Short mmCIF file of C-alpha atoms in Angstrom, two decimals:
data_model
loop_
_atom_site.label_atom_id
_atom_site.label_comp_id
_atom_site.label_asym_id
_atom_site.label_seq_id
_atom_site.Cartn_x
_atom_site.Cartn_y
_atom_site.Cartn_z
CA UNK A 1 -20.05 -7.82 5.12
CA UNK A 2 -17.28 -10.07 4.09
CA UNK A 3 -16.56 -13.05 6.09
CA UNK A 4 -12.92 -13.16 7.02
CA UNK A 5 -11.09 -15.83 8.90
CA UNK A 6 -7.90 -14.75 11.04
CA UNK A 7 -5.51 -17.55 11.58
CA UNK A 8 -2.87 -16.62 14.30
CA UNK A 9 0.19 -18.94 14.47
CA UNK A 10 2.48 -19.49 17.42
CA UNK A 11 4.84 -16.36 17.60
CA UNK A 12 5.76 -13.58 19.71
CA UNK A 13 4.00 -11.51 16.95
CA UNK A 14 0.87 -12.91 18.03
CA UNK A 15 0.14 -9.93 20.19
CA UNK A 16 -0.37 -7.51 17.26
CA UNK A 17 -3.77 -9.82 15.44
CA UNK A 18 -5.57 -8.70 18.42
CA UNK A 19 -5.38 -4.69 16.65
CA UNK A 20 -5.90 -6.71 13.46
CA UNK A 21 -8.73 -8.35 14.41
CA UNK A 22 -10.50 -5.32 16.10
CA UNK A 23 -9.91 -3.19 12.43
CA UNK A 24 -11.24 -5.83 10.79
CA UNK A 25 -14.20 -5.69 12.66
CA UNK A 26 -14.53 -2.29 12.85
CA UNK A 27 -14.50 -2.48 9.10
CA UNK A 28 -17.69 -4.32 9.59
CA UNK A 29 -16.36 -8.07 8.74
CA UNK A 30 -17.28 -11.33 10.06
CA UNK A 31 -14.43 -12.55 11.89
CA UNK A 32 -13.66 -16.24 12.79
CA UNK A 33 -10.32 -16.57 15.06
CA UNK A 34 -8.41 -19.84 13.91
CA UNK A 35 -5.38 -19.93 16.38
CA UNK A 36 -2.76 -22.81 16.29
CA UNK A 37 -2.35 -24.57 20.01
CA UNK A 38 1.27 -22.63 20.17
CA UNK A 39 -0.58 -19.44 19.80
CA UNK A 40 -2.71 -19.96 22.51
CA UNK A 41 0.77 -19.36 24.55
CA UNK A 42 1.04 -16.00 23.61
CA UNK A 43 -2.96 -14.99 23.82
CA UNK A 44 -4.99 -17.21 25.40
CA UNK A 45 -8.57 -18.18 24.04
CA UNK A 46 -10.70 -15.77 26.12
CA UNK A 47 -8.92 -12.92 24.60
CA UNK A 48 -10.15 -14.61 20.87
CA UNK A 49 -13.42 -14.92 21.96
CA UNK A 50 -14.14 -11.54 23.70
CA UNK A 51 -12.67 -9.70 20.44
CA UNK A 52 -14.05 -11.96 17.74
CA UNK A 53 -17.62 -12.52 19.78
CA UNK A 54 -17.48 -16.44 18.54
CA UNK A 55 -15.89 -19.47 20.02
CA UNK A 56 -12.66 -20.16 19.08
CA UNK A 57 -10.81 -23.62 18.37
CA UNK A 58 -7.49 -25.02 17.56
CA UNK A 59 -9.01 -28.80 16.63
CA UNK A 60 -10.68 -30.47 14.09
CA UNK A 61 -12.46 -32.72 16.97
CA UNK A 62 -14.62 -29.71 18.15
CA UNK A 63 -18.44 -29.76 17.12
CA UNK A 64 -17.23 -32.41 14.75
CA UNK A 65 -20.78 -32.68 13.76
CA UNK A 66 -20.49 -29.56 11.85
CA UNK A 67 -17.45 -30.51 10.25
CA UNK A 68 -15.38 -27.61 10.92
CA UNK A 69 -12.14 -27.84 9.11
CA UNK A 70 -14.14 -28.06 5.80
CA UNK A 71 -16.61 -25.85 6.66
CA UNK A 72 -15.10 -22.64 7.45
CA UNK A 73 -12.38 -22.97 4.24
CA UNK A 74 -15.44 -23.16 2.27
CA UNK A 75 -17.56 -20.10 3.80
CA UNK A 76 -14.76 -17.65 4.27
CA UNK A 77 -14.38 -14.40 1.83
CA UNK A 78 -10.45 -14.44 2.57
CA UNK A 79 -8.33 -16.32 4.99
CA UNK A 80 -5.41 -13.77 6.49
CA UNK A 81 -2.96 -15.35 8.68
CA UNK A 82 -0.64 -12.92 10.96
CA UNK A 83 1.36 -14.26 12.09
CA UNK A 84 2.34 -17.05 9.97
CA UNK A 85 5.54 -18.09 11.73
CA UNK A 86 7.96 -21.05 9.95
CA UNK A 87 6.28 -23.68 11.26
CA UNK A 88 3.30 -22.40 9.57
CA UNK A 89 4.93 -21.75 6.03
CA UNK A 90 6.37 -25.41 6.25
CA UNK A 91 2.98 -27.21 6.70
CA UNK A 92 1.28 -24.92 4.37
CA UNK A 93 3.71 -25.82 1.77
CA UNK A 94 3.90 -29.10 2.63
CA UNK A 95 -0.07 -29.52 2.82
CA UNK A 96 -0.18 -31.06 6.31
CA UNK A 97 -3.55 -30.87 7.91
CA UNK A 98 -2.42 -31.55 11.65
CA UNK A 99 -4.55 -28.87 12.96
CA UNK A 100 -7.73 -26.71 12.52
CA UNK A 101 -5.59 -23.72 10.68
CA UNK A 102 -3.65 -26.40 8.48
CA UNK A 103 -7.25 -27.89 7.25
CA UNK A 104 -8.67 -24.67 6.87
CA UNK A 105 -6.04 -23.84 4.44
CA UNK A 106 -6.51 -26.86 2.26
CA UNK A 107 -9.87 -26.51 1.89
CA UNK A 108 -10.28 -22.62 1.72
CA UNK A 109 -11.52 -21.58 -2.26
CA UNK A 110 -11.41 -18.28 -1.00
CA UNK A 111 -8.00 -15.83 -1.65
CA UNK A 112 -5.23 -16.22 1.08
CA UNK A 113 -2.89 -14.18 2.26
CA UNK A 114 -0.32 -14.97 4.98
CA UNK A 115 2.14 -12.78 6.61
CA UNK A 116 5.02 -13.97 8.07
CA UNK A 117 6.77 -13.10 11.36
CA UNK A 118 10.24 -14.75 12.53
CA UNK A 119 13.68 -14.47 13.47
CA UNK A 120 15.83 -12.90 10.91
CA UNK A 121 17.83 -15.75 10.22
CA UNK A 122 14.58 -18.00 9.67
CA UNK A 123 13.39 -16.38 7.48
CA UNK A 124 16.32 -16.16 5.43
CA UNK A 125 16.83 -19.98 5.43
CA UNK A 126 16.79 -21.28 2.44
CA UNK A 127 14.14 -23.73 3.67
CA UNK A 128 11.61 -21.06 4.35
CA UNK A 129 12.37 -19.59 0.85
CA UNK A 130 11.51 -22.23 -0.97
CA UNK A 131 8.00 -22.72 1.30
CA UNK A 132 7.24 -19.19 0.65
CA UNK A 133 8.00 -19.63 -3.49
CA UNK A 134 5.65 -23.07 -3.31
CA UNK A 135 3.29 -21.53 -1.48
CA UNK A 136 3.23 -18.11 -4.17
CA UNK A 137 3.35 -20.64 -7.19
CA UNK A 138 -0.05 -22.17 -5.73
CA UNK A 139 -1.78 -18.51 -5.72
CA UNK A 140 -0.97 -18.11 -1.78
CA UNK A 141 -0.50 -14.03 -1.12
CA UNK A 142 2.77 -13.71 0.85
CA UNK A 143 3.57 -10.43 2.00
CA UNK A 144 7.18 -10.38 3.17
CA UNK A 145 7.46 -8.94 6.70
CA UNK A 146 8.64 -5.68 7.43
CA UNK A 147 12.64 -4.84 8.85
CA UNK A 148 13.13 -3.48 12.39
CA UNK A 149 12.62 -4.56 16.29
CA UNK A 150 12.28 -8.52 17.06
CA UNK A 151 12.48 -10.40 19.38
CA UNK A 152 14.55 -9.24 22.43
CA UNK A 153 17.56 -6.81 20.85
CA UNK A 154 17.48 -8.25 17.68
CA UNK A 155 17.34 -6.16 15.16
CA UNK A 156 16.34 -7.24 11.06
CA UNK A 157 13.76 -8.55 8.32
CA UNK A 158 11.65 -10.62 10.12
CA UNK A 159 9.01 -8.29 11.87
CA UNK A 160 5.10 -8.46 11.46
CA UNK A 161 4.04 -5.22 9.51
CA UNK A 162 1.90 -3.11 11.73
CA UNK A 163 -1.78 -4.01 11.49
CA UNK A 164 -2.86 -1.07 9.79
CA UNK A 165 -0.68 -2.35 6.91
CA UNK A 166 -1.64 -6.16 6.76
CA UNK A 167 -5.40 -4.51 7.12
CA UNK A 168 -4.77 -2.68 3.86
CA UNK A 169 -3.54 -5.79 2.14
CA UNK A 170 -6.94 -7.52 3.14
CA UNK A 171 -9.33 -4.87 2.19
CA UNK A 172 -7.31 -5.00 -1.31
CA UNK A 173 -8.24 -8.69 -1.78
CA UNK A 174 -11.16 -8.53 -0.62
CA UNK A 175 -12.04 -5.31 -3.08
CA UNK A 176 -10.54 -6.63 -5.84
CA UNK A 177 -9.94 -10.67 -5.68
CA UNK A 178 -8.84 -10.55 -8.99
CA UNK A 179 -5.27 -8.85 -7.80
CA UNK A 180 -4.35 -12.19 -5.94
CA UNK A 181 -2.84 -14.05 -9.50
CA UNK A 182 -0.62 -11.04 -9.39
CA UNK A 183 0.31 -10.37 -6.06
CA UNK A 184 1.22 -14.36 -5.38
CA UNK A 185 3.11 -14.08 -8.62
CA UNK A 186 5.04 -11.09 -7.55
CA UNK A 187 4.79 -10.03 -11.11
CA UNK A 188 7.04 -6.83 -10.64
CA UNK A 189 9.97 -9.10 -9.36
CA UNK A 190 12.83 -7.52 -10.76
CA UNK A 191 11.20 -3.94 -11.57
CA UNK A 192 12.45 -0.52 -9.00
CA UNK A 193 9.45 2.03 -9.05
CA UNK A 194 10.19 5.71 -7.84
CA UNK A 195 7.63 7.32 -6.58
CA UNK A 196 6.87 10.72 -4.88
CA UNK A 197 4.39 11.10 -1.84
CA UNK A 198 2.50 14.07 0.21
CA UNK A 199 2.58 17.95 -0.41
CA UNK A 200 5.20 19.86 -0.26
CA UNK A 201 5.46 23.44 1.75
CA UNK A 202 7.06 26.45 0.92
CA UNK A 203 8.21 28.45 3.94
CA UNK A 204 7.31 32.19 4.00
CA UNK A 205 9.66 32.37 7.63
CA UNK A 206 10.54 29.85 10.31
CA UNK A 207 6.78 29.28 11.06
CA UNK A 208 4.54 29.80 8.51
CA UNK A 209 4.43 28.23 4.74
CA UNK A 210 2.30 27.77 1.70
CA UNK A 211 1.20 23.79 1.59
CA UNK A 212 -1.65 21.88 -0.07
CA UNK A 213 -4.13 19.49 1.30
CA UNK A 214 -2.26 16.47 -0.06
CA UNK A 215 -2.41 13.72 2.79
CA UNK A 216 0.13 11.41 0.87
CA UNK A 217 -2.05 8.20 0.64
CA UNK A 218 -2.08 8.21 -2.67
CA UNK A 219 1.51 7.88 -3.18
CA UNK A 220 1.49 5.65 -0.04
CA UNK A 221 -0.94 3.16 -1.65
CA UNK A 222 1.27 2.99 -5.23
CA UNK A 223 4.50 1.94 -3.05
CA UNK A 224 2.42 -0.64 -0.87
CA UNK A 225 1.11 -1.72 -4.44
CA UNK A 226 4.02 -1.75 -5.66
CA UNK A 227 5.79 -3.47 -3.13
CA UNK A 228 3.27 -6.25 -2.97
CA UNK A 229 3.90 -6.99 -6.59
CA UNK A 230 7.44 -7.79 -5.72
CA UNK A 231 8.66 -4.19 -7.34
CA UNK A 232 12.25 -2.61 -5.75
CA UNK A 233 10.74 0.64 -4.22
CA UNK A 234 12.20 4.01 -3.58
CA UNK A 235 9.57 6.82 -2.36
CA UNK A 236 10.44 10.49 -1.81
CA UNK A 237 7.80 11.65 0.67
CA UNK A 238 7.29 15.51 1.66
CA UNK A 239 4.61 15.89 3.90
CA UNK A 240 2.10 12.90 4.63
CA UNK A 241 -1.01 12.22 7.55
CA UNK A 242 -0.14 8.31 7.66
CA UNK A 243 2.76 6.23 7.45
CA UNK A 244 3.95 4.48 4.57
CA UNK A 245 4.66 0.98 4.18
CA UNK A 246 7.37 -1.16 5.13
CA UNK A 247 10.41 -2.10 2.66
CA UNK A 248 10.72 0.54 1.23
CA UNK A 249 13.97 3.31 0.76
CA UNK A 250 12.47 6.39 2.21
CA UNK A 251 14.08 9.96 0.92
CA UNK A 252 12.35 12.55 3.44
CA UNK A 253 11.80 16.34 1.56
CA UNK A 254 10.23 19.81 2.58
CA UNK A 255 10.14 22.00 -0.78
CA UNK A 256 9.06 21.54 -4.52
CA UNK A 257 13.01 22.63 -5.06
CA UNK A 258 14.00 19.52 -2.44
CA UNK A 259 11.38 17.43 -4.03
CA UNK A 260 12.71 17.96 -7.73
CA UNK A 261 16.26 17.29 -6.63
CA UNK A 262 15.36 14.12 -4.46
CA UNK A 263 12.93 12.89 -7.14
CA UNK A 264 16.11 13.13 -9.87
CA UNK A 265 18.26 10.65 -7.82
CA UNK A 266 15.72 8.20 -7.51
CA UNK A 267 14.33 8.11 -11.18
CA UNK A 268 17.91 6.76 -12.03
CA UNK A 269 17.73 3.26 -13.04
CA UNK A 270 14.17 2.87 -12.11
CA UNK A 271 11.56 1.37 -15.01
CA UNK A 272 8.50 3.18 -13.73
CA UNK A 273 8.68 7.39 -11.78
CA UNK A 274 5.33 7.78 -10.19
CA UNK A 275 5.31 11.55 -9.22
CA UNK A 276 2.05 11.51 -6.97
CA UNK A 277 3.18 13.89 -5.00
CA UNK A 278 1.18 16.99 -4.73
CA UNK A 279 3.80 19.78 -5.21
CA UNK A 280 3.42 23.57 -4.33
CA UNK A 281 3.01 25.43 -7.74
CA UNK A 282 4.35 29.11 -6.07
CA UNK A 283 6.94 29.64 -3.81
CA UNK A 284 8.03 33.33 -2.12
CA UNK A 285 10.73 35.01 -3.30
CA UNK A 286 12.44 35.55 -0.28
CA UNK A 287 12.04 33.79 2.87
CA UNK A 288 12.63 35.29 6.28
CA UNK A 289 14.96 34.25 8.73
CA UNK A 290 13.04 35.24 11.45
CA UNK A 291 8.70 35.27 12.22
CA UNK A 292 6.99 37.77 10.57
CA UNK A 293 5.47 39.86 12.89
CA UNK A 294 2.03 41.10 13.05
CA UNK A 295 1.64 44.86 12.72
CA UNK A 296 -1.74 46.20 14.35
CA UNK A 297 -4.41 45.27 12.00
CA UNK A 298 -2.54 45.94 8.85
CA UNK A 299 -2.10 43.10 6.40
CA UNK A 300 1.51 41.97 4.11
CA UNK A 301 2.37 41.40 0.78
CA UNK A 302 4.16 38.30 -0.32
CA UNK A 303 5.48 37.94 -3.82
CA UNK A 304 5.21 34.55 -5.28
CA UNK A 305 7.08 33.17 -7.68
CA UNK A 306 6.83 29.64 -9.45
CA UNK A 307 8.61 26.57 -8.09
CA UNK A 308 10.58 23.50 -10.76
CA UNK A 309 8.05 22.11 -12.95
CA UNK A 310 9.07 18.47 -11.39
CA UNK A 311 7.58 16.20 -13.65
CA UNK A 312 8.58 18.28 -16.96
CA UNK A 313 12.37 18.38 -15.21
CA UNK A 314 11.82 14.17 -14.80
CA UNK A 315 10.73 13.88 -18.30
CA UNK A 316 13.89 15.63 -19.48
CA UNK A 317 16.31 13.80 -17.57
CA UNK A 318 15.13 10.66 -18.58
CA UNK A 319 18.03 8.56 -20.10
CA UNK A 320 16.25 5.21 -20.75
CA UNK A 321 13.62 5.81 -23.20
CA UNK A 322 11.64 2.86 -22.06
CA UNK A 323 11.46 4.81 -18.60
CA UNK A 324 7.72 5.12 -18.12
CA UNK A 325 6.73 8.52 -16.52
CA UNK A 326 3.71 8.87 -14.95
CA UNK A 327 1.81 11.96 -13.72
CA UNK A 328 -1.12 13.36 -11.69
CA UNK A 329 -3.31 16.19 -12.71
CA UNK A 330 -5.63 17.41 -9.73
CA UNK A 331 -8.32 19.40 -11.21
CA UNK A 332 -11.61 21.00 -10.58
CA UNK A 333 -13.44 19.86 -13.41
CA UNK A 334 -17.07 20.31 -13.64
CA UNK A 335 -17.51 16.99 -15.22
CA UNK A 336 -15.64 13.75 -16.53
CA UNK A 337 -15.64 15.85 -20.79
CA UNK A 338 -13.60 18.90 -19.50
CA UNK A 339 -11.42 16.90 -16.99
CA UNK A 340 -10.50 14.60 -20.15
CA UNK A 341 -9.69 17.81 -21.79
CA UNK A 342 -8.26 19.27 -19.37
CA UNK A 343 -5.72 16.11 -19.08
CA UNK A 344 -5.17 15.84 -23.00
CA UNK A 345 -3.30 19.55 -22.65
CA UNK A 346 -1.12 18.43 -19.77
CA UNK A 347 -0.43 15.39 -21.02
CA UNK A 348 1.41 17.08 -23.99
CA UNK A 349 2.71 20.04 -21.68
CA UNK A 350 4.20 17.77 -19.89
CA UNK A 351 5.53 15.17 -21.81
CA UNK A 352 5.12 12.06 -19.76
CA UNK A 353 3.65 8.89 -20.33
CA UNK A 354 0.71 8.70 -18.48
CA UNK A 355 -1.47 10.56 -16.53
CA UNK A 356 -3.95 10.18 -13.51
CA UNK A 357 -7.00 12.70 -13.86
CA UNK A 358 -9.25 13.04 -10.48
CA UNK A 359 -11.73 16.23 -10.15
CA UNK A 360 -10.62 17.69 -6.25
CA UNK A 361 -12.43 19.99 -4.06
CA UNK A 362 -13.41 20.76 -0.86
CA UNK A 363 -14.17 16.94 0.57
CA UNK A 364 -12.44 15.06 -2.48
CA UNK A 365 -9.81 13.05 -2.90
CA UNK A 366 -7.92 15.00 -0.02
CA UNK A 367 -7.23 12.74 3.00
CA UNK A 368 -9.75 10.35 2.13
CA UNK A 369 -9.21 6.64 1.53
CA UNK A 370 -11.22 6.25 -1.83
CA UNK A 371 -11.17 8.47 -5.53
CA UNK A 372 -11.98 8.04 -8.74
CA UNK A 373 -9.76 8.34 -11.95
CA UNK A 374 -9.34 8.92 -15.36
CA UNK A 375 -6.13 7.36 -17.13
CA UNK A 376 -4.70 9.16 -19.99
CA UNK A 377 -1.93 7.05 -21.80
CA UNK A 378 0.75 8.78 -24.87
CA UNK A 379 -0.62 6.87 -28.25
CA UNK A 380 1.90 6.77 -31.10
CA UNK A 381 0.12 9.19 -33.15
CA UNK A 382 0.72 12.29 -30.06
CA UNK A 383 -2.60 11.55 -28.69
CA UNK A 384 -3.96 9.71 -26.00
CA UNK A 385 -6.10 6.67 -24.60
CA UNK A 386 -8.41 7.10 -22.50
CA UNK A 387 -9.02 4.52 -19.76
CA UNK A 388 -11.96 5.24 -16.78
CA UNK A 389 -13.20 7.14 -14.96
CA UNK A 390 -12.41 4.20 -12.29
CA UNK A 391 -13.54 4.24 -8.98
CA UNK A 392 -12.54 2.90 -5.60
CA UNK A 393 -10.09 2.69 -2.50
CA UNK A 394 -6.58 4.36 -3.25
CA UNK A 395 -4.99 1.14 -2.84
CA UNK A 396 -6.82 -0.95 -4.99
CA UNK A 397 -6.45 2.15 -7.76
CA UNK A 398 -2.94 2.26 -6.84
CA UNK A 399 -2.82 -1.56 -8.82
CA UNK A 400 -4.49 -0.11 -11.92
CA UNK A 401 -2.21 3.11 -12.32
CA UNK A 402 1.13 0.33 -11.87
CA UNK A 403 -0.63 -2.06 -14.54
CA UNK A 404 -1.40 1.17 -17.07
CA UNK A 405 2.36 2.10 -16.39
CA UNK A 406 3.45 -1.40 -16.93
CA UNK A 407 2.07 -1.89 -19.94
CA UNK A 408 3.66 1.25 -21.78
CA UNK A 409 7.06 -0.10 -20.14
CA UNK A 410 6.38 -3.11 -22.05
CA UNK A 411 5.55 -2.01 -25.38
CA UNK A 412 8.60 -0.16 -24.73
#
């Protein structure tokens, strides 16, 4: 059980850390609610209390005897502020300690992340860009806020990410604290990752089709990764159980043929082509126009026929040679020797760069948040490094596959 402390500053947005703070605790953490005094406008302190199940404070005067506004800093396993409106940014960058949340954040050892939520135009301002770069240069995790609905009809960046999404950002830190150097220092600033999400599905009429299991959280979690490391992200996404991040350009696809095409467009110009999509092998060679109709008891015939080998067809249309590829072999192994194997011949089939292994089967991988993986990178001599088997949540996985891929980008 980590202990987590939830500091909610004075905005509209204010409404939403209620869901985060419920999915944190549902996650099993220790929450402490730090609200500012303008937060308490938009959700008053009972509300705090009832959820979190401890007494909440704005001041640095209450139970002074247990010094509070060192004392929490110091105890907490990750300080999360949503939202972290510009008032907030300006005193964290400016290290005021006016209030309990402002002292917490001076004295907190811990990782922090804050995520912003304000008017379009404020957080444009120059002003609040230069808080948010002195507050990244310090170590501070900003995660820029998503683009849509705010405030009344206005429309823009700006908005609080949904709590399921900040809620992924904290069980990253708090999985894998040793992220935060790179996340604060948004060390993909300047890099555009493609990457393709979900399964695709082959229709047999208007009805029925041939799909996989894929869930798309896999490709979800290298875009969020991605993303947080300050990386310009385009995802292609066929079929998916969740929702993908914020910030992201979005192509939506149905077929392996769709998928291929859409994938094609956004490999130009990127560094790094993540193809973790799970893309039907077979397709039928003809699809009706109309349902198939059941005929007494009898049974059908459907002739398959194989779909674009994607990844080869990305490989080939490369026209940057320090364009990393990377791909994702699915098998069912019967242990980590002939998955290896298994990975060496695809790697060299397939010609890309770098490979994600994970054994699947019924109740792996497939819709579930963690996996395990085996990297396989190109060596110079036509063979390849082996790095793993790794284990852990998608998203914190998602963080090793970007650093194997930006590594070979880098050797170039």
């Amino acid at each position: 059980m980590s202990r987590v402390v939830l500091g909610v500053a004075g905005g509209i947005a204010a409404y939403k850390a209620c869901e985060l703070l419920r999915r944190l605790r549902d996650d099993g953490h220790d929450v402490t609610v730090v609200p500012t005094e303008a937060a308490l406008t938009f959700v008053g302190r009972a509300t705090w209390e009832a959820l979190s199940g401890r007494p909440v404070s704005t001041s640095v005067w209450t139970d002074a005897y247990e010094v509070p506004h060192v004392r929490i800093g110091r105890e907490a396993d990750l300080v999360l502020v949503a939202p972290a409106t510009a008032d907030l940014l300006a005193r964290a960058a400016t290290g005021r300690a006016d209030d309990l949340l402002t002292n917490v954040l001076l004295t907190a050892t811990c990782p922090v992340v804050l995520s912003p939520a304000m008017h379009t135009e404020m957080w444009l301002n120059a002003a609040t860009r230069a808080n948010v770069a002195t507050l990244r240069s310090r170590g501070v995790v900003v995660v820029d806020p998503a683009v849509g609905r705010l405030t009344g009809a206005d429309s823009g960046p700006g908005r609080l990410p949904e709590p399921a999404e900040i809620l992924a950002v904290a069980r990253t830190v708090l999985a894998a604290p040793a992220l935060v150097p790179a996340l604060a220092a948004q060390d993909l600033a300047g890099l555009t990752v493609a990457v393709s999400v979900g399964g695709t599905r082959e229709h047999l009429d208007p009805v029925r089709f041939l799909g996989n299991s894929s869930s798309g959280r896999m490709g979800w979690a290298v875009a969020r990764a991605a993303r947080l490391r300050g990386a310009s992200v385009r995802a292609v996404v066929a079929h998916t159980d969740v929702d993908g991040p914020s910030g992201i350009d979005v192509e939506r696809v149905g077929s392996t043929a769709e998928l291929g095409a859409a994938m094609t467009r956004a490999a130009k110009g990127a560094d790094v082509v993540v193809m973790a999509a799970a893309p039907a092998d077979f397709t039928p060679a003809s699809t009706s126009e109309v349902k198939i109709k059941k005929t007494g008891d009898a049974g059908t015939t459907v002739t398959l026929v194989q779909t674009p080998d994607v990844l080869h067809g990305l490989v080939e249309a490369r026209e940057d040679p320090r364009q990393v590829v990377v791909g994702f072999a699915a098998e069912t192994a019967v242990d980590q020797a002939e998955l290896v194997a298994l990975g060496r011949a695809k790697l060299v089939r397939k010609g890309c760069d770098l490979l994600v292994l994970n054994t699947v089967g019924l109740g792996l991988v497939f819709g579930r948040e963690d996996n395990e993986i085996t990297l396989l990178a190109r060596s110079d001599d036509g063979g390849a490094v082996v790095d793993g088997p790794h284990a852990g949540s998608k998203d914190v996985l998602a963080h090793r596959i970007l650093d194997g891929s930006v590594a070979v980008h880098r050797r170039g």
